Coordinates of C-alpha atoms and ligand atoms in Angstrom, one line a residue:
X377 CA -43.9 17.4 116.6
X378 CA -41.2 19.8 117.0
X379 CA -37.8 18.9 116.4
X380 CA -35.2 19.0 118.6
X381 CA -32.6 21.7 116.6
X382 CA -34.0 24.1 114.6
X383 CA -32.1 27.0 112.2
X384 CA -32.8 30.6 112.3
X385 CA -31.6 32.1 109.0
X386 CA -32.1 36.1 109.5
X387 CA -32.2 37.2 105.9
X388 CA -30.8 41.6 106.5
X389 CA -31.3 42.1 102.6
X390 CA -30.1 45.3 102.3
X391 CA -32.6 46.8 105.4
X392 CA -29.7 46.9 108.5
X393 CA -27.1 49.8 107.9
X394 CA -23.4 49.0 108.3
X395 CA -23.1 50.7 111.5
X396 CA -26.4 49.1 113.4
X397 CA -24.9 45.4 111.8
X398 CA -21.8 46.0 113.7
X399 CA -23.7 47.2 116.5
X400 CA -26.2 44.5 117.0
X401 CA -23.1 41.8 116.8
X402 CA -21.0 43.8 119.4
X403 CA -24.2 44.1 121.8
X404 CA -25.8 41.0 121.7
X405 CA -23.1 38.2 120.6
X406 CA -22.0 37.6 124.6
X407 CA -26.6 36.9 124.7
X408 CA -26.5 35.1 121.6
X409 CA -23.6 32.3 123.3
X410 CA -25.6 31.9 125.9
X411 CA -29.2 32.3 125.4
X412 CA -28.7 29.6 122.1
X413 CA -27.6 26.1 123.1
X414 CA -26.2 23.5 121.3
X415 CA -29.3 22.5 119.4
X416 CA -29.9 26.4 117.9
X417 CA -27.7 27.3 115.2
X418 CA -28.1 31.3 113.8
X419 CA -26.8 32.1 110.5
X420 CA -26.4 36.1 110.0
X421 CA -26.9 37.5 106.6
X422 CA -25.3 40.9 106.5
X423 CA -24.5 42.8 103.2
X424 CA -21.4 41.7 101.7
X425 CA -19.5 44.3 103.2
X426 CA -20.5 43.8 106.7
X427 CA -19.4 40.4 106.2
X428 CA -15.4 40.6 107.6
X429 CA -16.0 42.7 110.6
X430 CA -18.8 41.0 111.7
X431 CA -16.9 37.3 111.2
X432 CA -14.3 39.1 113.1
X433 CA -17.0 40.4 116.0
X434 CA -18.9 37.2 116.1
X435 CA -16.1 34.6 117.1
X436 CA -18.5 31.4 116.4
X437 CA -21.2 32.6 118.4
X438 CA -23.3 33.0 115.0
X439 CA -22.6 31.6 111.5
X440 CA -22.4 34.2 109.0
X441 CA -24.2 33.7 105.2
X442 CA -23.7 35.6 102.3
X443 CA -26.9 36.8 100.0
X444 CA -25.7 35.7 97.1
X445 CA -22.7 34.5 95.4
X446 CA -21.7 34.4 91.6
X447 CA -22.5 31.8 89.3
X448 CA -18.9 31.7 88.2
X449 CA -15.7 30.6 89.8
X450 CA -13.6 33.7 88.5
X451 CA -13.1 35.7 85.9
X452 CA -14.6 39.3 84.7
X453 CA -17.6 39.7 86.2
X454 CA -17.6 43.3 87.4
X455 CA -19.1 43.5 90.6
X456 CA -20.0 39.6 91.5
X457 CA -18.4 38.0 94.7
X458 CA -17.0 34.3 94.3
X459 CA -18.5 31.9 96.3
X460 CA -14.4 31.1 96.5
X461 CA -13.7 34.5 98.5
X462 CA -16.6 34.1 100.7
X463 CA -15.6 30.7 102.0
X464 CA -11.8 32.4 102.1
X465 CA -13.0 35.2 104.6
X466 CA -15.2 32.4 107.0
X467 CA -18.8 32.4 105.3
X468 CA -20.4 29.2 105.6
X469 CA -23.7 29.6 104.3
X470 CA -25.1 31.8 101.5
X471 CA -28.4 32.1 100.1
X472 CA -29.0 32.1 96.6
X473 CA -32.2 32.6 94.3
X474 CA -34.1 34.5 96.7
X475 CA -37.1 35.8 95.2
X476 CA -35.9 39.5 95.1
X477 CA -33.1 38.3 92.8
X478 CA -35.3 36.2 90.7
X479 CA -37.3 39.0 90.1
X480 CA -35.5 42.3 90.4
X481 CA -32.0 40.8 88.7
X482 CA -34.1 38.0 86.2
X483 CA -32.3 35.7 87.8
X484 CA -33.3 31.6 86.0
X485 CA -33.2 28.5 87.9
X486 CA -30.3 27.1 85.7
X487 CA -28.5 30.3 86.8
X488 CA -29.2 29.6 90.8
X489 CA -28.0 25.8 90.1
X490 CA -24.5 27.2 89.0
X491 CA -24.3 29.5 91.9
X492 CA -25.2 25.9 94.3
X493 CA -22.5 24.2 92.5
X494 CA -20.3 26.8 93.0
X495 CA -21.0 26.7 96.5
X496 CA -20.9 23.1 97.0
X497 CA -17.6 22.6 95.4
X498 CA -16.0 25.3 98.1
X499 CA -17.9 23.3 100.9
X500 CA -20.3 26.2 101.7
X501 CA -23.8 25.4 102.4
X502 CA -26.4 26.9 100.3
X503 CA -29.7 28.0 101.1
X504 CA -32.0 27.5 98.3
X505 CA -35.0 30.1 98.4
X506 CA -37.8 28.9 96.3
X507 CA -41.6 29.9 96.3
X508 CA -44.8 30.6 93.9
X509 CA -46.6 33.4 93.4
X510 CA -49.7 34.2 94.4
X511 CA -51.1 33.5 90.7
X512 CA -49.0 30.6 90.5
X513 CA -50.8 29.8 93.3
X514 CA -54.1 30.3 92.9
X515 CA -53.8 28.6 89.9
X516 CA -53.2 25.3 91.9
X517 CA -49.8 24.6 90.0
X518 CA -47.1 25.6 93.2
X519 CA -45.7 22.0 92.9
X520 CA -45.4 22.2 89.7
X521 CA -43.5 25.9 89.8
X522 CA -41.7 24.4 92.7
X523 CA -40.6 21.3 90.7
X524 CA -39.1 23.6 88.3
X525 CA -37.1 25.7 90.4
X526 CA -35.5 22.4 92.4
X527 CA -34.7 20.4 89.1
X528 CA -31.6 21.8 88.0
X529 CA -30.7 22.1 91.7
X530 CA -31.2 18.3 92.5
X531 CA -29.5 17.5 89.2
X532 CA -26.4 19.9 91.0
X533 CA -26.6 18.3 93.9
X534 CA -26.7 14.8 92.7
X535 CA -22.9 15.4 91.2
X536 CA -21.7 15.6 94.5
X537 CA -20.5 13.5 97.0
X538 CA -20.2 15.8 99.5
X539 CA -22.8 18.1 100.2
X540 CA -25.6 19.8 102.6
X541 CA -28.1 21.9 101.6
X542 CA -30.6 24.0 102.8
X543 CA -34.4 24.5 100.8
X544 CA -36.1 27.6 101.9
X545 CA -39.3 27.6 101.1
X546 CA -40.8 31.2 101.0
X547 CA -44.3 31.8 99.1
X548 CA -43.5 35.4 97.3
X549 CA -46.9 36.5 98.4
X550 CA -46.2 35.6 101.7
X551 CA -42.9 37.6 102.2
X552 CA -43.2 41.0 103.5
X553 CA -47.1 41.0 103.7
X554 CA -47.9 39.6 107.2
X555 CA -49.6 36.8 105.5
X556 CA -48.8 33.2 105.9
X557 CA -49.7 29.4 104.9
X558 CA -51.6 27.1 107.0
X559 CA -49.1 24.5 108.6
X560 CA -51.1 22.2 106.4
X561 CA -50.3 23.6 103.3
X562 CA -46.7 24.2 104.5
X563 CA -46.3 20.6 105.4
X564 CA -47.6 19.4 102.2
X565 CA -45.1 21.4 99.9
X566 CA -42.3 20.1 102.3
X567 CA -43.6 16.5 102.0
X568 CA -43.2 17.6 98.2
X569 CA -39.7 18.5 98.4
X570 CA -39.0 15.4 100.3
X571 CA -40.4 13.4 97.6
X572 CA -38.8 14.9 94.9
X573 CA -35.5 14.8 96.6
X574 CA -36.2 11.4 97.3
X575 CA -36.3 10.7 93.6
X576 CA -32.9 11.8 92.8
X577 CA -31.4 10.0 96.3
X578 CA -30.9 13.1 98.0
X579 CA -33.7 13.2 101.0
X580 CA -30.5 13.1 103.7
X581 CA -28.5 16.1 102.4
X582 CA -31.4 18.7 102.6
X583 CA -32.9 21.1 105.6
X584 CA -36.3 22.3 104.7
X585 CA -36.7 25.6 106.7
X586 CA -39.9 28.1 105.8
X587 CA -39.4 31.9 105.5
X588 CA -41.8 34.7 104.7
X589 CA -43.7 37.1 107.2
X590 CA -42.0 34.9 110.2
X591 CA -42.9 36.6 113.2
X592 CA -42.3 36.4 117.5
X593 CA -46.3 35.7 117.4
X594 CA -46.4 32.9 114.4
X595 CA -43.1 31.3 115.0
X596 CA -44.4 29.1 118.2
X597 CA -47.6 27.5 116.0
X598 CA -45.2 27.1 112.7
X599 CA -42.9 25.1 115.0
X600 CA -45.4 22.7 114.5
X601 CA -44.9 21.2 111.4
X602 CA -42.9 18.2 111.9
X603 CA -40.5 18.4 108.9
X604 CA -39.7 22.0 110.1
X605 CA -36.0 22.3 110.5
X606 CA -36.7 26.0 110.6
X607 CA -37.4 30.0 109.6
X608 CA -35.5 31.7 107.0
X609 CA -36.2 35.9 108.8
X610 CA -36.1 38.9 107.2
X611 CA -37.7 41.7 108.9
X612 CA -38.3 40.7 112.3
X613 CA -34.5 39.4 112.5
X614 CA -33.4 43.3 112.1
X615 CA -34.6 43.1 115.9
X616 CA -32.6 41.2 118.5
X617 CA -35.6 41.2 120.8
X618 CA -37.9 39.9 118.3
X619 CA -35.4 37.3 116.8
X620 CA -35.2 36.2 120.6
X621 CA -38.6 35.3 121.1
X622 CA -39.2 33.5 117.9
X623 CA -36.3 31.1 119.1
X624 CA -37.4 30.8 122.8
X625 CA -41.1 30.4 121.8
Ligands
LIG651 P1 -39.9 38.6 105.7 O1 -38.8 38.2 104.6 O2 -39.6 37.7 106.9 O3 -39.7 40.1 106.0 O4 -41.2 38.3 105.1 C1 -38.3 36.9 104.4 C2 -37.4 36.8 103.3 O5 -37.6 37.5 102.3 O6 -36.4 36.1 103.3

């Protein structure tokens, strides 16, 4: 059964230009208020440096996220991006651990747990990315890979009194590649997550959205699955036209 208010996360990695970011803000953010209603939240994630003018542009039509943040508060760490600063300049979301980062940057699950504590204690919502490969999976040990990436981010979690976060689930083999999970097997991994959250008393603070290969001709059948709170995008969300029929579907 669908639920009532779903998320669209549109993941830009590094794929929109600075120019077309601006652009597709400045075109479609009159749409965007009133095509979405109240129960349709979109979180924009632009490159860092897109981030201010399109804040600016946006005026709370959209929520902008970061794509990452640093594990650290402050301090030398040449090139990194507080998750202090971002919530200075208006970010409210950021996703960490995405599986580009975990694999291009060796990125560890204890590292992504400092970066959600470090965005949990500046009351930014993180969006936890965290998926198997297609060994992992054919293995049959996804829970157990999946149990290992959300340990040390429940454990972060726990510590906190205040908090929201988001759990992304996004199969590596299915991002990019056109190829997707059965609802079934979706559902399952969520009813994992709940589980385990449920463990450490956290099954209220979390969002379980899926993300990898979500399209305008999947999204209406993976609306489906009932603990779907909904998509994390990446290439499809580059496209206003496309990003608006996988929320109207
Ligand atoms: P995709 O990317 O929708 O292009 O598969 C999703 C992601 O990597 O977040």
């Amino acid at each position: 059964m669908k639920k009532q208010s779903l998320i669209y996360i549109s993941n830009w990695k590094m794929a929109m230009p600075y120019e077309q970011a601006i652009e597709f803000i400045k075109s479609n953010s009159h749409e965007i208020q009133n095509f979405f209603n109240a129960n349709t939240s979109i979180i924009v994630c632009p490159s860092f440096v897109a981030l201010v003018p399109l804040i600016q542009l946006s005026r709370d039509t959209v929520f902008m996220g970061a794509q990452d943040c640093s594990a650290y508060e402050r301090g030398s760490f040449t090139g990194q991006v507080s998750a202090k600063d971002l919530s200075e300049i208006g970010v409210r979301y950021c996703i960490v651990g995405h599986s580009e980062r975990r694999t291009l940057c060796h990125e560890t699950d204890s590292e992504v747990a400092q970066k959600v504590e470090q965005l949990i204690k500046v009351g930014l919502t993180p969006i936890i990315c965290v998926g198997e490969t297609l060994q992992e999976r054919e293995a049959g040990i996804t829970t157990i890979i999946l149990g290992d990436q959300l340990l040390p981010i429940f454990e972060v979690l726990k510590k906190h009194a205040e908090k929201t976060a988001i759990i992304a689930y996004e199969p590596i083999w299915a991002i990019g590649t056109g190829q997707i999970p059965t609802n079934q097997e979706i559902e399952m991994v969520f009813e994992f997550i709940i589980s385990s959250a449920e463990k450490h008393g956290l099954k209220d603070c979390l969002k379980l959205v899926y993300g990898g290969s979500v399209n305008e001709y999947n999204a209406q059948k993976l609306k489906k699955i009932p603990l779907l709170d909904g998509f994390l995008i990446g290439s499809a969300s580059l496209d206003f036209q496309k990003l608006k029929k996988i929320v109207s579907c």
